[in-house]
Tab-separated table of C-alpha atoms (C1' of nucleotides) in Angstrom:
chain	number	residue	atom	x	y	z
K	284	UNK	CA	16.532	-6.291	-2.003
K	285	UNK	CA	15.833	-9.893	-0.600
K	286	UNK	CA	12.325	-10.838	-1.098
K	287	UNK	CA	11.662	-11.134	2.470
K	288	UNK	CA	12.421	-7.623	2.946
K	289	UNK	CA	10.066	-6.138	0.688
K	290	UNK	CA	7.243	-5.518	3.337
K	291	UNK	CA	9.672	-2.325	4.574
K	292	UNK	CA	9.655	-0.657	1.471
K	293	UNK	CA	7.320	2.554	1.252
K	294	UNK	CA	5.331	1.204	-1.247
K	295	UNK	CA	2.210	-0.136	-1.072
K	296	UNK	CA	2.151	-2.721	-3.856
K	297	UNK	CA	5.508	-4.149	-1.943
K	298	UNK	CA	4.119	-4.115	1.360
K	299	UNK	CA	0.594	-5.709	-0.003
K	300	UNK	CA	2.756	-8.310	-2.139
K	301	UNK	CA	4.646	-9.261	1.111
K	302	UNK	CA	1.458	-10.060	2.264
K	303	UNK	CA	-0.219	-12.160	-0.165
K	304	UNK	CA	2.677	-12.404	-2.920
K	305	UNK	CA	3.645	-16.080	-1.804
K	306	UNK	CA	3.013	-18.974	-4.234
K	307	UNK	CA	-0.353	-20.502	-3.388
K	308	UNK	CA	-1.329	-18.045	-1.109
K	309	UNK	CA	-4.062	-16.170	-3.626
K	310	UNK	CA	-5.458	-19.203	-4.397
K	311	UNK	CA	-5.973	-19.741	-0.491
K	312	UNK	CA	-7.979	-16.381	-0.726
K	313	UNK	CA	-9.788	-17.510	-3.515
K	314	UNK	CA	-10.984	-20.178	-1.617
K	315	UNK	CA	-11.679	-18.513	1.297
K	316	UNK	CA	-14.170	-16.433	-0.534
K	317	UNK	CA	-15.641	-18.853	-2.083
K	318	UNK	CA	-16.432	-20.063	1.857
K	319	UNK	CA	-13.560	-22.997	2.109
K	320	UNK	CA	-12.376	-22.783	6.221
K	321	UNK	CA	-10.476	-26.527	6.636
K	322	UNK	CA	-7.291	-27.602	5.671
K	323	UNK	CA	-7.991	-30.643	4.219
K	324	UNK	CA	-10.536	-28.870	1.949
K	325	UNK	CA	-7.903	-26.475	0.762
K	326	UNK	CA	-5.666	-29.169	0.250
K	327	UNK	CA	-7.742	-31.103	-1.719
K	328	UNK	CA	-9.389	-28.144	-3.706
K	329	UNK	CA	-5.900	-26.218	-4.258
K	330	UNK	CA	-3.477	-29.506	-4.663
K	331	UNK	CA	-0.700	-28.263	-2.588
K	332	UNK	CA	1.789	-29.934	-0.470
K	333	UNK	CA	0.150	-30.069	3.024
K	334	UNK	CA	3.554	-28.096	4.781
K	335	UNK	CA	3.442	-25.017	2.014
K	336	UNK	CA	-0.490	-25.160	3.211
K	337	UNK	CA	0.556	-25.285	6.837
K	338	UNK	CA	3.127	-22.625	6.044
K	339	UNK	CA	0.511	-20.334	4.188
K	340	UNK	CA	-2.109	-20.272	6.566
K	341	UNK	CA	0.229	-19.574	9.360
K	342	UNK	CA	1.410	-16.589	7.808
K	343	UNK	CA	-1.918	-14.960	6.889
K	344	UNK	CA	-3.238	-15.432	10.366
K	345	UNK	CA	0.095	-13.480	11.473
K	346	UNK	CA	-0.626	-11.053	8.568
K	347	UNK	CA	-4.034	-10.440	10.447
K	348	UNK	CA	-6.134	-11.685	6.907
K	349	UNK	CA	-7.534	-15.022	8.446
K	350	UNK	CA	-8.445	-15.948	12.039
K	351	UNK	CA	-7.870	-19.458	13.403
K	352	UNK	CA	-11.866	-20.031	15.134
K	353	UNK	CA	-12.326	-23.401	17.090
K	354	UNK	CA	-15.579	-25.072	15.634
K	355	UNK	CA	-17.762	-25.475	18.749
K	356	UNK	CA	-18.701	-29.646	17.719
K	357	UNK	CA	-17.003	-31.715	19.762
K	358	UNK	CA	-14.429	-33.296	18.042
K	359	UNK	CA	-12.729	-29.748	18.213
K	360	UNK	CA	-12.111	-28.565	14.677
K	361	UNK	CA	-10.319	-25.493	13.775
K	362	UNK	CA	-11.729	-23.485	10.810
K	363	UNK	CA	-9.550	-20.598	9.076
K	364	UNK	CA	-11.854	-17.807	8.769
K	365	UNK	CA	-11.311	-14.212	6.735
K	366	UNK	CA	-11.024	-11.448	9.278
K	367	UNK	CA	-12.301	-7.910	8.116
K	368	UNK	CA	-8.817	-7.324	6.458
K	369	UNK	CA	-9.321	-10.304	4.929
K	370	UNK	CA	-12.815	-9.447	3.819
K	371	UNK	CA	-10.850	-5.934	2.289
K	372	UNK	CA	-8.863	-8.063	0.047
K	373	UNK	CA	-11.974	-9.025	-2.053
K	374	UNK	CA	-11.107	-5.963	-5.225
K	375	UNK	CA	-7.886	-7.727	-5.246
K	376	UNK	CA	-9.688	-10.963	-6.067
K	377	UNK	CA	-12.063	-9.903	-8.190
K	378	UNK	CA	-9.810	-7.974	-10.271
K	379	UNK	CA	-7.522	-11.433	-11.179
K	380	UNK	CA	-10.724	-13.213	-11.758
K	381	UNK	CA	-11.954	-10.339	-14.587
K	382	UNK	CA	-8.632	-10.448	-15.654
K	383	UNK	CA	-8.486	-13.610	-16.279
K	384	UNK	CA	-12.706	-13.673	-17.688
K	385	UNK	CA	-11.469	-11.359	-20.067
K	386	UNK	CA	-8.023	-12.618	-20.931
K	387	UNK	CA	-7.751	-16.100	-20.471
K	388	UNK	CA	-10.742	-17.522	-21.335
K	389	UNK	CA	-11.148	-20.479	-23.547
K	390	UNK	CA	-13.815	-20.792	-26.341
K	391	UNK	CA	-16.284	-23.397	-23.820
K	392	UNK	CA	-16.696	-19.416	-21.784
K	393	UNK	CA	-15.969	-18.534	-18.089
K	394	UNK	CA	-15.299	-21.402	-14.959
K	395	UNK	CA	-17.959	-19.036	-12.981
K	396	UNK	CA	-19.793	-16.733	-13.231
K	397	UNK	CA	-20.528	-13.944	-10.033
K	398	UNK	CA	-23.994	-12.855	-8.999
K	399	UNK	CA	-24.750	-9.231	-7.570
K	400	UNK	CA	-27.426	-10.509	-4.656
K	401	UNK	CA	-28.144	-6.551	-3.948
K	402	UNK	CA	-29.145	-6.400	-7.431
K	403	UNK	CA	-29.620	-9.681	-8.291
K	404	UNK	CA	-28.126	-9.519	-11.731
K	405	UNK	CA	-24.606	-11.520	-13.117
K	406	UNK	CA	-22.263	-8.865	-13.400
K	407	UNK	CA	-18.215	-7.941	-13.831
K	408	UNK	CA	-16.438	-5.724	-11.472
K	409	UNK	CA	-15.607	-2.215	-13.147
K	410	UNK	CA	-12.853	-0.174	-10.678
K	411	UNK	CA	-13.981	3.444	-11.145
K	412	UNK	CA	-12.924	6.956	-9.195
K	413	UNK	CA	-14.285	7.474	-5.518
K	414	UNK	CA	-14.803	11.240	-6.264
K	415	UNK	CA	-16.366	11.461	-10.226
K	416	UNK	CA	-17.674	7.904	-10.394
K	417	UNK	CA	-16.231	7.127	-13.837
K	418	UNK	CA	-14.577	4.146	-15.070
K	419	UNK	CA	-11.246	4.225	-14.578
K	420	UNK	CA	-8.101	3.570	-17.137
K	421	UNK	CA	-4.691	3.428	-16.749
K	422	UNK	CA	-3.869	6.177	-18.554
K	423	UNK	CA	-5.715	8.941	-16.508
K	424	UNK	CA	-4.011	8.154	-13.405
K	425	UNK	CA	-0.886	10.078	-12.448
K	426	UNK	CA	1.032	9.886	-9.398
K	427	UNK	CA	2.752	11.710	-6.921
K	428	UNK	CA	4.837	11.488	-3.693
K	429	UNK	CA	2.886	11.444	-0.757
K	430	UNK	CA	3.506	12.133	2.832
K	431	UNK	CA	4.844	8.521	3.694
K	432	UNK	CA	7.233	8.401	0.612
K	433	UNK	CA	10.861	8.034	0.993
K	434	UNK	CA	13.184	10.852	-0.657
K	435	UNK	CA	13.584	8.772	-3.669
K	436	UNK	CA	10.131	7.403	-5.229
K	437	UNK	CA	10.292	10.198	-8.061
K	438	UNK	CA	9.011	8.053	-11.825
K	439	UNK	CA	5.340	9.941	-11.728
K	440	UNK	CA	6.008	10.084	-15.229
K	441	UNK	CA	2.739	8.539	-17.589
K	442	UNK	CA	1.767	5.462	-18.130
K	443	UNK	CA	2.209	3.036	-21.072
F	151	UNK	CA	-0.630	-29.806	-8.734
F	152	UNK	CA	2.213	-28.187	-9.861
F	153	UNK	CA	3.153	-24.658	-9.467
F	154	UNK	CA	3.934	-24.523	-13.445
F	155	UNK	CA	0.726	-26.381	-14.281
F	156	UNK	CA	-1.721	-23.842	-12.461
F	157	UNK	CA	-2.088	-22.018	-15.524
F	158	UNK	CA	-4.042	-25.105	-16.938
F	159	UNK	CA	-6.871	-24.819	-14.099
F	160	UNK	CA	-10.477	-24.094	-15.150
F	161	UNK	CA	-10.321	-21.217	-12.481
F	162	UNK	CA	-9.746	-17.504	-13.553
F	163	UNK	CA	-7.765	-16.590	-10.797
F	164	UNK	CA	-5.427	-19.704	-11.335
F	165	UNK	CA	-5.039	-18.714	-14.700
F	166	UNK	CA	-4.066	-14.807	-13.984
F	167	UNK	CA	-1.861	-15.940	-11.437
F	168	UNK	CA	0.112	-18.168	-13.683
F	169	UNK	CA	1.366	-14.658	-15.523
F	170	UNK	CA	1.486	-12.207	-12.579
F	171	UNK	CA	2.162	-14.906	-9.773
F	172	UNK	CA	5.844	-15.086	-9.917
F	173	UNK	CA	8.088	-13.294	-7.226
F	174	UNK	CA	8.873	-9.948	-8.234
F	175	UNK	CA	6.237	-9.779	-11.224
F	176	UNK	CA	3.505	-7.684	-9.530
F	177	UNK	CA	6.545	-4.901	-8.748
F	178	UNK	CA	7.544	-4.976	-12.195
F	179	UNK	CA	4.606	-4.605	-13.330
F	180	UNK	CA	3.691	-1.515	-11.223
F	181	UNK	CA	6.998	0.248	-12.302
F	182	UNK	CA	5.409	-0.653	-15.605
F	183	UNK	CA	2.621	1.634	-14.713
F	184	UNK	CA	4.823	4.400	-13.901
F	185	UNK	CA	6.162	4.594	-16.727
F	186	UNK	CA	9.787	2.532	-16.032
F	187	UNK	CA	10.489	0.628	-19.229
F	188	UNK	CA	14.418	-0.347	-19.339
F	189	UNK	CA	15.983	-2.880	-17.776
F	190	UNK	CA	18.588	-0.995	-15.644
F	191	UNK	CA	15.958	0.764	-14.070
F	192	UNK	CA	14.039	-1.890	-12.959
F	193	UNK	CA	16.817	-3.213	-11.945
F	194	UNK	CA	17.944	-0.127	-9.852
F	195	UNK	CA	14.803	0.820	-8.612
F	196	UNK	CA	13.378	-2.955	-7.296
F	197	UNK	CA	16.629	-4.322	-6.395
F	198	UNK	CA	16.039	-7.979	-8.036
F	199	UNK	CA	19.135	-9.862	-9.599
F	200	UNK	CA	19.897	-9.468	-13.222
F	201	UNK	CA	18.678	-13.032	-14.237
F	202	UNK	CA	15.631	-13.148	-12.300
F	203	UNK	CA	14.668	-9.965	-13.861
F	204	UNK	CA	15.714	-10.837	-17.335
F	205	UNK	CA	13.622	-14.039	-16.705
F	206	UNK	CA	10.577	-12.131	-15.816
F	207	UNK	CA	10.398	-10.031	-18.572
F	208	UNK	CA	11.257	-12.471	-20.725
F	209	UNK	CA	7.820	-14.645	-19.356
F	210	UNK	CA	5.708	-11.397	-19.655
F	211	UNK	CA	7.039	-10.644	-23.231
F	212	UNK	CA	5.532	-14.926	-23.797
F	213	UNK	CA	2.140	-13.962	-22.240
F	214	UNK	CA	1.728	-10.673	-23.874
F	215	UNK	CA	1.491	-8.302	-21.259
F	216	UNK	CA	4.487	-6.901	-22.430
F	217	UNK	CA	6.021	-5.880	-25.917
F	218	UNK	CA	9.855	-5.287	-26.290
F	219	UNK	CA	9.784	-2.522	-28.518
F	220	UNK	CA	13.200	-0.858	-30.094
F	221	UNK	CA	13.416	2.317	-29.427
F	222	UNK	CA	14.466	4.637	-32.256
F	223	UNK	CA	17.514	6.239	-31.077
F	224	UNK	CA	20.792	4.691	-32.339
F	225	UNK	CA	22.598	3.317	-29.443
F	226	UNK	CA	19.455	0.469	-30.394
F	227	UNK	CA	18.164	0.368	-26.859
F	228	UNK	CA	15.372	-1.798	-26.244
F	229	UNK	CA	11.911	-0.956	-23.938
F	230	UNK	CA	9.512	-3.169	-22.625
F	231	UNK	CA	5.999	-1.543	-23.044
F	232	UNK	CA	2.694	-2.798	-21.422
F	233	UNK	CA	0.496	-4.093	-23.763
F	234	UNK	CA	-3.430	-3.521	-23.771
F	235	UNK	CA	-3.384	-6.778	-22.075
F	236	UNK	CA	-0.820	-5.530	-19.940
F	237	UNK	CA	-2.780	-2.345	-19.807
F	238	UNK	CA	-5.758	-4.453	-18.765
F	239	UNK	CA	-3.881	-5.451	-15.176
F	240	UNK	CA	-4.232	-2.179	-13.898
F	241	UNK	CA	-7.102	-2.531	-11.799
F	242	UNK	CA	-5.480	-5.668	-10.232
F	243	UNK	CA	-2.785	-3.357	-9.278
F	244	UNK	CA	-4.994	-0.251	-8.289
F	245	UNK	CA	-6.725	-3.061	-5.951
F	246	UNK	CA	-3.507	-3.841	-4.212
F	247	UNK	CA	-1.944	-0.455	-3.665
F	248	UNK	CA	-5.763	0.668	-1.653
F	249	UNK	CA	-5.595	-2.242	0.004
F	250	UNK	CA	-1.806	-1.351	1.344
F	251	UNK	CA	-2.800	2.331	1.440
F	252	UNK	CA	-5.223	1.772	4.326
F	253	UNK	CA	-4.100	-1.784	5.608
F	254	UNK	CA	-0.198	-0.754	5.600
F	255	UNK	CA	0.001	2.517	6.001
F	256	UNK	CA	2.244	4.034	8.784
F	257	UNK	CA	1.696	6.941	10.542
F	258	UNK	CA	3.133	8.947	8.259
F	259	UNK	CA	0.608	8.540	5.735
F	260	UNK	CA	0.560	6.820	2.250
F	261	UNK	CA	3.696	6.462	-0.010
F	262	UNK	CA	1.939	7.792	-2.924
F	263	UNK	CA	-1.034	9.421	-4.240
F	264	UNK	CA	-3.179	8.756	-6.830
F	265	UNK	CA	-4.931	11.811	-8.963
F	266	UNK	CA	-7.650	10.921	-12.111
F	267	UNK	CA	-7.016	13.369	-14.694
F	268	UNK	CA	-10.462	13.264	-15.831
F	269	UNK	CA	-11.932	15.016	-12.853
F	270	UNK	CA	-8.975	16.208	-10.607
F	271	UNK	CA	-8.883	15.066	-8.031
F	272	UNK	CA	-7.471	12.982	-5.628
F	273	UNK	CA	-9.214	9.376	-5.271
F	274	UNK	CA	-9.379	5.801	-4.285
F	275	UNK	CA	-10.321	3.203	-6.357
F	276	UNK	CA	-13.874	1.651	-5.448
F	277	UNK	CA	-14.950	-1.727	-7.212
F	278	UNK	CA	-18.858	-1.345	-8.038
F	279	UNK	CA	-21.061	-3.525	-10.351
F	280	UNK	CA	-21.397	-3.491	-13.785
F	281	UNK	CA	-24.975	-3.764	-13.793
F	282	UNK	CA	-26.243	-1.753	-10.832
F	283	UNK	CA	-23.287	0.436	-10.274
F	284	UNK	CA	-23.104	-0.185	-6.280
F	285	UNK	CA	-19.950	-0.831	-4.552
F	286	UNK	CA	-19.220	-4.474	-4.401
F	287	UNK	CA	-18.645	-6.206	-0.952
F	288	UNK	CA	-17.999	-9.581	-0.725
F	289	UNK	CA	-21.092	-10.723	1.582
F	290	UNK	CA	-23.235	-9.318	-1.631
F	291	UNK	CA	-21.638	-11.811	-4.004
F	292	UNK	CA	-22.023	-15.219	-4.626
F	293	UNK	CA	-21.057	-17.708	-7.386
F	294	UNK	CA	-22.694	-20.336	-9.501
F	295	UNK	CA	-20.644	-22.453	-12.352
F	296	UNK	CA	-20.185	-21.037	-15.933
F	297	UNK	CA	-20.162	-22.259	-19.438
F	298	UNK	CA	-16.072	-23.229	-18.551
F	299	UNK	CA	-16.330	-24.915	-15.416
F	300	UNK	CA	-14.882	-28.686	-14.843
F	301	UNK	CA	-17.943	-31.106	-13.493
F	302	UNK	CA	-16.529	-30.339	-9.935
F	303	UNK	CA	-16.358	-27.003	-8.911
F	304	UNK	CA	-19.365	-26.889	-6.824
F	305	UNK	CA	-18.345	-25.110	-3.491
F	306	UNK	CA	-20.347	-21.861	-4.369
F	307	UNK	CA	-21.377	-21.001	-0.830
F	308	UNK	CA	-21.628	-17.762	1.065
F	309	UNK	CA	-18.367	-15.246	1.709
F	310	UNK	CA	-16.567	-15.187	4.637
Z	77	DT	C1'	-9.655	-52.990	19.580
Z	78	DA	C1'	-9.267	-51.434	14.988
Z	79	DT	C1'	-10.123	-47.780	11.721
Z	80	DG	C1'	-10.614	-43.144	10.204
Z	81	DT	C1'	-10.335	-38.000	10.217
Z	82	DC	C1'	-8.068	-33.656	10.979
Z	83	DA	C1'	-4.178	-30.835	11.223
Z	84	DG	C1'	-0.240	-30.839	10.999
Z	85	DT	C1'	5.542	-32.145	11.251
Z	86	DT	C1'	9.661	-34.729	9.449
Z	87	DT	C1'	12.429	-36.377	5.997
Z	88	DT	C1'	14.530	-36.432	1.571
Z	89	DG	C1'	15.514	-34.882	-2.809
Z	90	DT	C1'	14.650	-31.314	-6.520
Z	91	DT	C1'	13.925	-26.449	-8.108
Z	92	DT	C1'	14.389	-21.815	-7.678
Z	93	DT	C1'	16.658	-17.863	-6.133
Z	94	DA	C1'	20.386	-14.638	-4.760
Z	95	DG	C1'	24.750	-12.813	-5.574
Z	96	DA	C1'	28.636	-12.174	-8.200
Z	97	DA	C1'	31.188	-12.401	-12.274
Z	98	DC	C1'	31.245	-12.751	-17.195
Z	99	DT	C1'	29.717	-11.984	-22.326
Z	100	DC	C1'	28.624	-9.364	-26.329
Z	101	DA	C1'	27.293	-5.497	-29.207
Z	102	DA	C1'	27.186	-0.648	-29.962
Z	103	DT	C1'	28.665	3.692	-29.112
Z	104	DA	C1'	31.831	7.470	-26.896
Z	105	DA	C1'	36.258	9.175	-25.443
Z	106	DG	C1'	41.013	9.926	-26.144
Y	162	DC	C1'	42.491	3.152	-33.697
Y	163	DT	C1'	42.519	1.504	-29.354
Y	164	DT	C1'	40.174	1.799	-24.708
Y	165	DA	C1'	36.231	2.558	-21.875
Y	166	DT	C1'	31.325	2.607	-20.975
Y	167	DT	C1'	26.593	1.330	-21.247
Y	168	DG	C1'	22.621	-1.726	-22.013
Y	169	DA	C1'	20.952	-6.153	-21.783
Y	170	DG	C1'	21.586	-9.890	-20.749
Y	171	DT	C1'	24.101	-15.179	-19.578
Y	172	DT	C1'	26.839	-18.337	-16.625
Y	173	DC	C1'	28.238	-20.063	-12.285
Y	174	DT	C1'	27.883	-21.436	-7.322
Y	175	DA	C1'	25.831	-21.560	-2.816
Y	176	DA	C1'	21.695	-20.843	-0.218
Y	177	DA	C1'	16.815	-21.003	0.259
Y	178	DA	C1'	12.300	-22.651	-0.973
Y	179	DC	C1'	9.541	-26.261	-2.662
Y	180	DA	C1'	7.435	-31.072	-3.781
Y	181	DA	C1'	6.345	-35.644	-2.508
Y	182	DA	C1'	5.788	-38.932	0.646
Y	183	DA	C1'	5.762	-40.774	5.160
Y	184	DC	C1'	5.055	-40.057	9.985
Y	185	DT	C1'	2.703	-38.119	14.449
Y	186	DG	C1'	-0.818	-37.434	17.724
Y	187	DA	C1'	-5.316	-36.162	19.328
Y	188	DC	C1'	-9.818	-37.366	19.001
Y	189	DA	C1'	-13.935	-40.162	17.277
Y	190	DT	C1'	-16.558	-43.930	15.408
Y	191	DA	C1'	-17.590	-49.065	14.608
DNA sequence: TATGTCAGTTTTGTTTTAGAACTCAATAAG
DNA sequence: CTTATTGAGTTCTAAAACAAAACTGACATA
């Protein structure tokens, strides 16, 4: 497989990796959620080469995850703005970040910290089950074909 | 910035992204979770090239996520096993495959399903708070400089 | 008129990757 | 006791992607 096939497969990891699996392009998203919309911001914040930027952006508007918006001031800016696809991607963030918190962190403590406004309380994001509610691990998770898999896709086996 | 120096940011996504960020890693990683664990069949079931794959598991082995463990039979054969660092990935993956499960999914329905042993039942995964227990959205959270930051991180404005 | 900003594109080398073949050790088959 | 096979890579070459820097062009400000 050729890397820029891997959006056919019938897998959803492949076809989400296709979408944001590019070098740089997740710490575009980070930025976008953190409410950066102009190039040369990225480009300053991020440190990458200002074609891979070009490059990057252009894709994810194509992917549908950011929207090209003309600022109304006159001297005609263009912002780069996280459509509601976009917005979905936010787990995906949140779960590298905790990773990271958790995993990577050096002895001064974490680069930020997140705030719950609903609730108003600091807080880390805990993945749990959309039908009991409880936490979820890796090992109580099995898989199985379903209707849009491929004759093939057959390693539901446990994990670690 | 370098592509090989991002895992020296003060940023926890730049740092997670240094170990999963590579082409092909995130795939590995969620035949990992099904239980694949020899190189032929990684090799078989993503399709990547011998060296890039020996390469990759070589770089997880070096951040811990994985553990080459020899199996006890006598032909010697070799596994790769997740860590509980690995282990500790899964929501990152969980958050990509629901994000391709309803913004990739064709008509014929999702590749795989997911069932939580602990209850049953089908589910997705839903990100919530650790403190209040409500789904997260990203409009609800914002971001404020921790213990770790550099004196520069300062864009910590409003989502989207 | 001169200077600066924004959002790129072009150009030129350097890395990385893909694809195929090759190595090496340990069985397994004849 | 050779010969083949399997697992887990390594080596090689050509193609693709990337990094760094300079260049472009529209618009704005001094």
């Amino acid at each position: 497989m050729r890397w820029d096939e891997i959006g056919g497969e019938a897998c959803s990891v492949a076809r989400t990796v296709s979408v944001i699996g590019a070098r740089w392009t997740l710490l575009i998203l980070r930025d976008c959620f953190l409410g950066v919309r102009r190039f040369d911001d990225f480009q300053t914040r991020i440190g990458v080469t200002r074609p891979i930027l070009a490059d990057r952006l252009k894709k994810l508007v194509a992917e549908g995850i950011l929207a090209k918006c003309a600022d109304e001031e006159r001297p005609l800016r263009y912002e780069d703005r996280l459509t509601a696809a976009g917005r979905a991607l936010h787990p995906v963030i949140m779960a590298i970040v905790h990773w990271g918190d958790t995993h990577r962190v050096t002895r001064k403590g974490r680069p930020l910290l997140h705030t719950h406004k609903t609730c108003g309380h600091d807080f880390d994001p805990v993945m749990v089950c959309s039908h009991c509610a409880a936490p979820l691990s890796a090992r109580a998770v099995t898989v199985r074909a379903g209707p849009g898999a491929t004759p093939s896709m057959s390693t539901d086996q446990d994990q670690a």
